């Protein structure tokens, strides 16, 4: 963070174990329409312009079954895609020219190469999220930049602590990309390099 930065974060509702005078945390459950409406209302009422909006929340709910579990697909798409789109559309009016929307995606969503055969539900959600990135980048061309970012294989609860990167390291790359001035819009990034869709 730079001096003067102000961060608005969200939480599913569990108590978070840190605070900062330049941080406001708002409850948000992307699986619930009303929660998205309420969250956007609180952000609006804070009355601060938004320079960077990062859609980081996501779930990986796949099981190992051959068939795609429709309930898990529905729930995943609500959180990883539909909720993200709904919240983002409500935040865009608060964003100034030159702002940046960053969708935390995954190489799992790459259409041109299937890296591994599992996690179809998660992959479908991230491929669709990438389309939201490219669609929105075209719509907001010349006003607000829109990017997808792959964070890397990060040691978080999503991968049961496995990976080759600590969350702090991934966050650093994401922040560096997010604050890059005049970044080429509509691209997919990993560690500051463009990667294919
Ligand atoms: N870890 C990896 O190797 C990896 C690789 C590629 C992409 N990604 C992507 O990176 C992002 C962060 O994942 P992570 O690794 O940090 O996973 P994580 O440890 O499981 O964290 C998931 C985050 O999503 C939030 N979340 C879950 N369900 C939500 C809901 N219904 N409404 C609002 N927020 C919700 C959680 O909020 P709370 O903190 O409030 O629980 C948490 O902050 C995800 O988009 C993921 O797909 C991760």
PDB file of C-alpha atoms and ligand atoms in Angstrom:
ATOM      1  CA  UNK A   1       0.000   0.000   0.000  1.00  0.00           C
ATOM      2  CA  UNK A   2       1.110   3.554  -0.673  1.00  0.00           C
ATOM      3  CA  UNK A   3       0.759   6.427   1.780  1.00  0.00           C
ATOM      4  CA  UNK A   4      -2.797   7.728   1.481  1.00  0.00           C
ATOM      5  CA  UNK A   5      -4.239   4.494   0.081  1.00  0.00           C
ATOM      6  CA  UNK A   6      -7.535   3.341   1.541  1.00  0.00           C
ATOM      7  CA  UNK A   7      -8.677  -0.285   1.297  1.00  0.00           C
ATOM      8  CA  UNK A   8     -12.217  -1.625   1.383  1.00  0.00           C
ATOM      9  CA  UNK A   9     -12.189  -5.374   1.912  1.00  0.00           C
ATOM     10  CA  UNK A  10     -14.955  -7.923   2.253  1.00  0.00           C
ATOM     11  CA  UNK A  11     -15.489 -10.929   4.453  1.00  0.00           C
ATOM     12  CA  UNK A  12     -18.056 -13.700   4.489  1.00  0.00           C
ATOM     13  CA  UNK A  13     -18.796 -12.660   8.026  1.00  0.00           C
ATOM     14  CA  UNK A  14     -16.265 -14.480  10.129  1.00  0.00           C
ATOM     15  CA  UNK A  15     -14.266 -12.223  12.416  1.00  0.00           C
ATOM     16  CA  UNK A  16     -11.003 -11.108  10.785  1.00  0.00           C
ATOM     17  CA  UNK A  17      -7.944 -11.005  13.005  1.00  0.00           C
ATOM     18  CA  UNK A  18      -6.424  -7.667  11.967  1.00  0.00           C
ATOM     19  CA  UNK A  19      -7.442  -4.043  11.619  1.00  0.00           C
ATOM     20  CA  UNK A  20      -5.939  -0.838  10.220  1.00  0.00           C
ATOM     21  CA  UNK A  21      -7.091   2.766  10.215  1.00  0.00           C
ATOM     22  CA  UNK A  22      -7.028   2.733   6.399  1.00  0.00           C
ATOM     23  CA  UNK A  23      -9.084  -0.462   6.117  1.00  0.00           C
ATOM     24  CA  UNK A  24     -12.849  -0.970   6.123  1.00  0.00           C
ATOM     25  CA  UNK A  25     -14.200  -4.513   6.012  1.00  0.00           C
ATOM     26  CA  UNK A  26     -17.744  -5.126   4.767  1.00  0.00           C
ATOM     27  CA  UNK A  27     -19.713  -8.344   4.943  1.00  0.00           C
ATOM     28  CA  UNK A  28     -20.280  -9.960   1.548  1.00  0.00           C
ATOM     29  CA  UNK A  29     -21.663 -13.297   0.467  1.00  0.00           C
ATOM     30  CA  UNK A  30     -21.510 -13.520  -3.321  1.00  0.00           C
ATOM     31  CA  UNK A  31     -23.951 -16.438  -3.281  1.00  0.00           C
ATOM     32  CA  UNK A  32     -26.685 -14.117  -1.970  1.00  0.00           C
ATOM     33  CA  UNK A  33     -28.151 -11.374  -4.188  1.00  0.00           C
ATOM     34  CA  UNK A  34     -29.216  -9.193  -1.237  1.00  0.00           C
ATOM     35  CA  UNK A  35     -25.733  -9.363   0.294  1.00  0.00           C
ATOM     36  CA  UNK A  36     -24.275  -7.990  -2.957  1.00  0.00           C
ATOM     37  CA  UNK A  37     -26.834  -5.177  -3.010  1.00  0.00           C
ATOM     38  CA  UNK A  38     -26.112  -4.342   0.663  1.00  0.00           C
ATOM     39  CA  UNK A  39     -22.339  -4.444   0.178  1.00  0.00           C
ATOM     40  CA  UNK A  40     -22.452  -2.135  -2.854  1.00  0.00           C
ATOM     41  CA  UNK A  41     -24.707   0.244  -0.898  1.00  0.00           C
ATOM     42  CA  UNK A  42     -22.202   0.455   1.987  1.00  0.00           C
ATOM     43  CA  UNK A  43     -19.325   1.031  -0.459  1.00  0.00           C
ATOM     44  CA  UNK A  44     -21.332   3.788  -2.179  1.00  0.00           C
ATOM     45  CA  UNK A  45     -22.147   5.430   1.144  1.00  0.00           C
ATOM     46  CA  UNK A  46     -18.446   5.473   2.107  1.00  0.00           C
ATOM     47  CA  UNK A  47     -18.219   8.082  -0.638  1.00  0.00           C
ATOM     48  CA  UNK A  48     -14.723   7.242  -1.791  1.00  0.00           C
ATOM     49  CA  UNK A  49     -13.712   6.974  -5.440  1.00  0.00           C
ATOM     50  CA  UNK A  50     -12.473   3.513  -6.388  1.00  0.00           C
ATOM     51  CA  UNK A  51      -9.153   3.334  -8.281  1.00  0.00           C
ATOM     52  CA  UNK A  52      -8.711  -0.453  -8.126  1.00  0.00           C
ATOM     53  CA  UNK A  53     -11.426  -3.094  -7.778  1.00  0.00           C
ATOM     54  CA  UNK A  54     -10.132  -6.644  -7.256  1.00  0.00           C
ATOM     55  CA  UNK A  55     -12.508  -9.590  -7.570  1.00  0.00           C
ATOM     56  CA  UNK A  56     -10.549 -12.150  -5.548  1.00  0.00           C
ATOM     57  CA  UNK A  57     -13.229 -14.316  -3.916  1.00  0.00           C
ATOM     58  CA  UNK A  58     -13.698 -17.746  -5.406  1.00  0.00           C
ATOM     59  CA  UNK A  59     -14.545 -21.334  -4.582  1.00  0.00           C
ATOM     60  CA  UNK A  60     -13.336 -24.708  -5.832  1.00  0.00           C
ATOM     61  CA  UNK A  61     -16.077 -27.232  -5.072  1.00  0.00           C
ATOM     62  CA  UNK A  62     -15.407 -30.018  -7.590  1.00  0.00           C
ATOM     63  CA  UNK A  63     -15.603 -33.627  -6.554  1.00  0.00           C
ATOM     64  CA  UNK A  64     -13.965 -36.492  -8.443  1.00  0.00           C
ATOM     65  CA  UNK A  65     -17.139 -37.772 -10.091  1.00  0.00           C
ATOM     66  CA  UNK A  66     -17.280 -38.351 -13.832  1.00  0.00           C
ATOM     67  CA  UNK A  67     -20.444 -36.284 -14.240  1.00  0.00           C
ATOM     68  CA  UNK A  68     -20.479 -32.578 -13.515  1.00  0.00           C
ATOM     69  CA  UNK A  69     -22.454 -31.998 -10.329  1.00  0.00           C
ATOM     70  CA  UNK A  70     -25.153 -29.515 -11.364  1.00  0.00           C
ATOM     71  CA  UNK A  71     -25.766 -28.155  -7.878  1.00  0.00           C
ATOM     72  CA  UNK A  72     -22.041 -27.483  -7.420  1.00  0.00           C
ATOM     73  CA  UNK A  73     -21.899 -25.913 -10.880  1.00  0.00           C
ATOM     74  CA  UNK A  74     -24.830 -23.622 -10.042  1.00  0.00           C
ATOM     75  CA  UNK A  75     -23.349 -22.599  -6.693  1.00  0.00           C
ATOM     76  CA  UNK A  76     -19.857 -22.087  -8.130  1.00  0.00           C
ATOM     77  CA  UNK A  77     -21.127 -19.963 -11.017  1.00  0.00           C
ATOM     78  CA  UNK A  78     -23.138 -17.846  -8.568  1.00  0.00           C
ATOM     79  CA  UNK A  79     -19.988 -17.045  -6.547  1.00  0.00           C
ATOM     80  CA  UNK A  80     -17.186 -17.113  -9.139  1.00  0.00           C
ATOM     81  CA  UNK A  81     -19.107 -15.467 -11.978  1.00  0.00           C
ATOM     82  CA  UNK A  82     -22.613 -14.095 -11.445  1.00  0.00           C
ATOM     83  CA  UNK A  83     -21.953 -12.543  -8.032  1.00  0.00           C
ATOM     84  CA  UNK A  84     -18.701 -11.067  -9.332  1.00  0.00           C
ATOM     85  CA  UNK A  85     -20.470  -9.541 -12.336  1.00  0.00           C
ATOM     86  CA  UNK A  86     -23.318  -8.178 -10.202  1.00  0.00           C
ATOM     87  CA  UNK A  87     -20.978  -6.564  -7.650  1.00  0.00           C
ATOM     88  CA  UNK A  88     -18.631  -5.186 -10.326  1.00  0.00           C
ATOM     89  CA  UNK A  89     -21.494  -3.543 -12.230  1.00  0.00           C
ATOM     90  CA  UNK A  90     -22.598  -1.845  -9.020  1.00  0.00           C
ATOM     91  CA  UNK A  91     -19.042  -0.600  -8.318  1.00  0.00           C
ATOM     92  CA  UNK A  92     -18.235   0.694 -11.828  1.00  0.00           C
ATOM     93  CA  UNK A  93     -20.193   3.960 -11.363  1.00  0.00           C
ATOM     94  CA  UNK A  94     -17.905   4.754  -8.397  1.00  0.00           C
ATOM     95  CA  UNK A  95     -14.756   4.274 -10.493  1.00  0.00           C
ATOM     96  CA  UNK A  96     -12.829   7.141 -11.996  1.00  0.00           C
ATOM     97  CA  UNK A  97     -11.218   7.360 -15.437  1.00  0.00           C
ATOM     98  CA  UNK A  98      -7.959   5.404 -15.425  1.00  0.00           C
ATOM     99  CA  UNK A  99      -9.206   2.951 -12.783  1.00  0.00           C
ATOM    100  CA  UNK A 100      -8.547  -0.794 -13.008  1.00  0.00           C
ATOM    101  CA  UNK A 101     -10.774  -3.840 -12.479  1.00  0.00           C
ATOM    102  CA  UNK A 102      -8.806  -7.031 -11.735  1.00  0.00           C
ATOM    103  CA  UNK A 103     -10.493 -10.418 -11.908  1.00  0.00           C
ATOM    104  CA  UNK A 104      -8.535 -13.107 -10.079  1.00  0.00           C
ATOM    105  CA  UNK A 105      -8.823 -15.975 -12.506  1.00  0.00           C
ATOM    106  CA  UNK A 106      -6.741 -19.097 -13.044  1.00  0.00           C
ATOM    107  CA  UNK A 107      -4.832 -20.943 -15.745  1.00  0.00           C
ATOM    108  CA  UNK A 108      -7.525 -23.566 -15.041  1.00  0.00           C
ATOM    109  CA  UNK A 109      -9.800 -21.367 -17.189  1.00  0.00           C
ATOM    110  CA  UNK A 110      -7.529 -21.330 -20.241  1.00  0.00           C
ATOM    111  CA  UNK A 111      -9.489 -22.563 -23.273  1.00  0.00           C
ATOM    112  CA  UNK A 112      -6.534 -23.190 -25.588  1.00  0.00           C
ATOM    113  CA  UNK A 113      -4.860 -25.765 -23.346  1.00  0.00           C
ATOM    114  CA  UNK A 114      -6.286 -28.150 -20.751  1.00  0.00           C
ATOM    115  CA  UNK A 115      -3.532 -28.372 -18.157  1.00  0.00           C
ATOM    116  CA  UNK A 116      -5.133 -31.231 -16.186  1.00  0.00           C
ATOM    117  CA  UNK A 117      -8.336 -33.262 -16.545  1.00  0.00           C
ATOM    118  CA  UNK A 118      -9.986 -32.501 -13.165  1.00  0.00           C
ATOM    119  CA  UNK A 119     -12.024 -29.616 -11.689  1.00  0.00           C
ATOM    120  CA  UNK A 120     -14.482 -29.060 -14.602  1.00  0.00           C
ATOM    121  CA  UNK A 121     -16.819 -26.879 -12.552  1.00  0.00           C
ATOM    122  CA  UNK A 122     -14.017 -24.577 -11.412  1.00  0.00           C
ATOM    123  CA  UNK A 123     -12.538 -24.455 -14.938  1.00  0.00           C
ATOM    124  CA  UNK A 124     -15.871 -23.525 -16.519  1.00  0.00           C
ATOM    125  CA  UNK A 125     -16.318 -20.723 -13.967  1.00  0.00           C
ATOM    126  CA  UNK A 126     -12.853 -19.251 -14.612  1.00  0.00           C
ATOM    127  CA  UNK A 127     -13.173 -19.532 -18.424  1.00  0.00           C
ATOM    128  CA  UNK A 128     -16.448 -17.606 -18.168  1.00  0.00           C
ATOM    129  CA  UNK A 129     -14.859 -15.064 -15.826  1.00  0.00           C
ATOM    130  CA  UNK A 130     -12.158 -14.505 -18.467  1.00  0.00           C
ATOM    131  CA  UNK A 131     -14.875 -13.767 -21.025  1.00  0.00           C
ATOM    132  CA  UNK A 132     -16.316 -11.216 -18.603  1.00  0.00           C
ATOM    133  CA  UNK A 133     -12.852  -9.615 -18.529  1.00  0.00           C
ATOM    134  CA  UNK A 134     -12.574  -9.348 -22.296  1.00  0.00           C
ATOM    135  CA  UNK A 135     -16.207  -8.252 -22.746  1.00  0.00           C
ATOM    136  CA  UNK A 136     -15.943  -5.557 -20.070  1.00  0.00           C
ATOM    137  CA  UNK A 137     -12.562  -4.354 -21.327  1.00  0.00           C
ATOM    138  CA  UNK A 138     -14.141  -3.685 -24.706  1.00  0.00           C
ATOM    139  CA  UNK A 139     -17.139  -1.957 -23.160  1.00  0.00           C
ATOM    140  CA  UNK A 140     -14.967   0.262 -20.925  1.00  0.00           C
ATOM    141  CA  UNK A 141     -12.205   0.842 -23.497  1.00  0.00           C
ATOM    142  CA  UNK A 142     -10.457   4.177 -22.944  1.00  0.00           C
ATOM    143  CA  UNK A 143     -12.051   4.669 -19.506  1.00  0.00           C
ATOM    144  CA  UNK A 144     -11.365   1.778 -17.136  1.00  0.00           C
ATOM    145  CA  UNK A 145      -8.861  -1.066 -17.663  1.00  0.00           C
ATOM    146  CA  UNK A 146      -9.993  -4.641 -17.037  1.00  0.00           C
ATOM    147  CA  UNK A 147      -7.624  -7.581 -16.487  1.00  0.00           C
ATOM    148  CA  UNK A 148      -7.649 -11.237 -15.545  1.00  0.00           C
ATOM    149  CA  UNK A 149      -4.786 -12.309 -13.273  1.00  0.00           C
ATOM    150  CA  UNK A 150      -3.604 -15.822 -12.437  1.00  0.00           C
ATOM    151  CA  UNK A 151      -2.160 -15.638  -8.919  1.00  0.00           C
ATOM    152  CA  UNK A 152       0.010 -18.772  -9.194  1.00  0.00           C
ATOM    153  CA  UNK A 153      -0.223 -21.991  -7.204  1.00  0.00           C
ATOM    154  CA  UNK A 154      -0.637 -20.359  -3.851  1.00  0.00           C
ATOM    155  CA  UNK A 155      -0.511 -22.095  -0.472  1.00  0.00           C
ATOM    156  CA  UNK A 156      -4.042 -21.271   0.686  1.00  0.00           C
ATOM    157  CA  UNK A 157      -6.960 -23.304   1.966  1.00  0.00           C
ATOM    158  CA  UNK A 158      -8.208 -23.721  -1.622  1.00  0.00           C
ATOM    159  CA  UNK A 159      -5.331 -26.080  -2.432  1.00  0.00           C
ATOM    160  CA  UNK A 160      -5.162 -27.505   1.092  1.00  0.00           C
ATOM    161  CA  UNK A 161      -1.997 -25.502   1.741  1.00  0.00           C
ATOM    162  CA  UNK A 162      -0.160 -26.974  -1.264  1.00  0.00           C
ATOM    163  CA  UNK A 163       1.523 -24.753  -3.850  1.00  0.00           C
ATOM    164  CA  UNK A 164       4.777 -23.033  -4.666  1.00  0.00           C
ATOM    165  CA  UNK A 165       4.019 -19.528  -3.429  1.00  0.00           C
ATOM    166  CA  UNK A 166       3.008 -17.877  -0.168  1.00  0.00           C
ATOM    167  CA  UNK A 167      -0.128 -15.696  -0.270  1.00  0.00           C
ATOM    168  CA  UNK A 168       2.002 -12.590   0.466  1.00  0.00           C
ATOM    169  CA  UNK A 169       4.098 -13.185  -2.669  1.00  0.00           C
ATOM    170  CA  UNK A 170       1.004 -13.668  -4.855  1.00  0.00           C
ATOM    171  CA  UNK A 171      -0.609 -10.574  -3.333  1.00  0.00           C
ATOM    172  CA  UNK A 172       2.497  -8.532  -4.189  1.00  0.00           C
ATOM    173  CA  UNK A 173       2.311  -9.540  -7.889  1.00  0.00           C
ATOM    174  CA  UNK A 174      -1.417  -8.897  -8.002  1.00  0.00           C
ATOM    175  CA  UNK A 175      -1.010  -5.470  -6.406  1.00  0.00           C
ATOM    176  CA  UNK A 176       1.839  -4.546  -8.773  1.00  0.00           C
ATOM    177  CA  UNK A 177      -0.316  -5.472 -11.781  1.00  0.00           C
ATOM    178  CA  UNK A 178      -3.384  -3.774 -10.314  1.00  0.00           C
ATOM    179  CA  UNK A 179      -1.630  -0.430  -9.823  1.00  0.00           C
ATOM    180  CA  UNK A 180       0.211  -0.427 -13.199  1.00  0.00           C
ATOM    181  CA  UNK A 181      -0.651   2.847 -14.888  1.00  0.00           C
ATOM    182  CA  UNK A 182      -1.950   2.617 -18.485  1.00  0.00           C
ATOM    183  CA  UNK A 183      -1.875  -1.183 -18.424  1.00  0.00           C
ATOM    184  CA  UNK A 184      -2.965  -2.828 -21.702  1.00  0.00           C
ATOM    185  CA  UNK A 185      -6.637  -3.591 -21.066  1.00  0.00           C
ATOM    186  CA  UNK A 186      -8.312  -6.938 -21.760  1.00  0.00           C
ATOM    187  CA  UNK A 187      -5.293  -9.124 -21.022  1.00  0.00           C
ATOM    188  CA  UNK A 188      -4.550 -12.153 -18.841  1.00  0.00           C
ATOM    189  CA  UNK A 189      -1.517 -11.714 -16.555  1.00  0.00           C
ATOM    190  CA  UNK A 190       0.756 -13.858 -14.415  1.00  0.00           C
ATOM    191  CA  UNK A 191       3.686 -12.274 -12.545  1.00  0.00           C
ATOM    192  CA  UNK A 192       3.516  -9.207 -14.789  1.00  0.00           C
ATOM    193  CA  UNK A 193       3.668 -11.237 -18.045  1.00  0.00           C
ATOM    194  CA  UNK A 194       0.816 -11.742 -20.491  1.00  0.00           C
ATOM    195  CA  UNK A 195      -0.431 -15.338 -20.711  1.00  0.00           C
ATOM    196  CA  UNK A 196      -2.715 -16.875 -23.389  1.00  0.00           C
ATOM    197  CA  UNK A 197      -6.471 -17.302 -22.995  1.00  0.00           C
TER     198      UNK A 197
HETATM  199  N1  LIG B   1      -4.673 -20.919  -4.394  1.00  0.00           N
HETATM  200  C1  LIG B   1      -4.350 -21.122  -5.663  1.00  0.00           C
HETATM  201  O1  LIG B   1      -3.401 -21.881  -5.967  1.00  0.00           O
HETATM  202  C2  LIG B   1      -5.117 -20.422  -6.765  1.00  0.00           C
HETATM  203  C3  LIG B   1      -4.732 -20.677  -8.087  1.00  0.00           C
HETATM  204  C4  LIG B   1      -5.401 -20.036  -9.122  1.00  0.00           C
HETATM  205  C5  LIG B   1      -6.401 -19.136  -8.813  1.00  0.00           C
HETATM  206  N2  LIG B   1      -6.787 -18.921  -7.513  1.00  0.00           N
HETATM  207  C6  LIG B   1      -7.856 -17.961  -7.257  1.00  0.00           C
HETATM  208  O2  LIG B   1      -7.438 -17.028  -6.293  1.00  0.00           O
HETATM  209  C7  LIG B   1      -8.575 -16.500  -5.576  1.00  0.00           C
HETATM  210  C8  LIG B   1      -8.322 -16.601  -4.097  1.00  0.00           C
HETATM  211  O3  LIG B   1      -8.295 -17.974  -3.751  1.00  0.00           O
HETATM  212  P1  LIG B   1      -7.501 -18.538  -2.480  1.00  0.00           P
HETATM  213  O4  LIG B   1      -6.462 -19.450  -2.972  1.00  0.00           O
HETATM  214  O5  LIG B   1      -7.118 -17.429  -1.580  1.00  0.00           O
HETATM  215  O6  LIG B   1      -8.654 -19.437  -1.863  1.00  0.00           O
HETATM  216  P2  LIG B   1      -9.242 -19.474  -0.382  1.00  0.00           P
HETATM  217  O7  LIG B   1      -8.142 -19.480   0.605  1.00  0.00           O
HETATM  218  O8  LIG B   1     -10.213 -20.607  -0.394  1.00  0.00           O
HETATM  219  O9  LIG B   1     -10.002 -18.085  -0.268  1.00  0.00           O
HETATM  220  C9  LIG B   1     -11.203 -17.879  -0.968  1.00  0.00           C
HETATM  221  C10 LIG B   1     -11.682 -16.489  -0.710  1.00  0.00           C
HETATM  222  O10 LIG B   1     -12.978 -16.355  -1.303  1.00  0.00           O
HETATM  223  C11 LIG B   1     -13.872 -15.836  -0.351  1.00  0.00           C
HETATM  224  N3  LIG B   1     -15.195 -16.418  -0.547  1.00  0.00           N
HETATM  225  C12 LIG B   1     -15.529 -17.734  -0.623  1.00  0.00           C
HETATM  226  N4  LIG B   1     -16.852 -17.873  -0.799  1.00  0.00           N
HETATM  227  C13 LIG B   1     -17.369 -16.615  -0.824  1.00  0.00           C
HETATM  228  C14 LIG B   1     -18.677 -16.096  -0.965  1.00  0.00           C
HETATM  229  N5  LIG B   1     -19.740 -16.878  -1.080  1.00  0.00           N
HETATM  230  N6  LIG B   1     -18.836 -14.746  -0.928  1.00  0.00           N
HETATM  231  C15 LIG B   1     -17.773 -13.924  -0.769  1.00  0.00           C
HETATM  232  N7  LIG B   1     -16.513 -14.347  -0.623  1.00  0.00           N
HETATM  233  C16 LIG B   1     -16.314 -15.682  -0.647  1.00  0.00           C
HETATM  234  C17 LIG B   1     -13.331 -16.211   1.021  1.00  0.00           C
HETATM  235  O11 LIG B   1     -13.809 -15.258   1.932  1.00  0.00           O
HETATM  236  P3  LIG B   1     -13.522 -15.314   3.509  1.00  0.00           P
HETATM  237  O12 LIG B   1     -12.083 -14.923   3.657  1.00  0.00           O
HETATM  238  O13 LIG B   1     -14.435 -14.317   4.109  1.00  0.00           O
HETATM  239  O14 LIG B   1     -13.802 -16.732   3.906  1.00  0.00           O
HETATM  240  C18 LIG B   1     -11.822 -16.141   0.780  1.00  0.00           C
HETATM  241  O15 LIG B   1     -11.343 -14.834   0.974  1.00  0.00           O
HETATM  242  C19 LIG B   1      -9.774 -17.326  -6.060  1.00  0.00           C
HETATM  243  O16 LIG B   1     -10.502 -16.605  -7.038  1.00  0.00           O
HETATM  244  C20 LIG B   1      -9.130 -18.550  -6.681  1.00  0.00           C
HETATM  245  O17 LIG B   1      -9.947 -19.151  -7.664  1.00  0.00           O
HETATM  246  C21 LIG B   1      -6.150 -19.535  -6.482  1.00  0.00           C
END
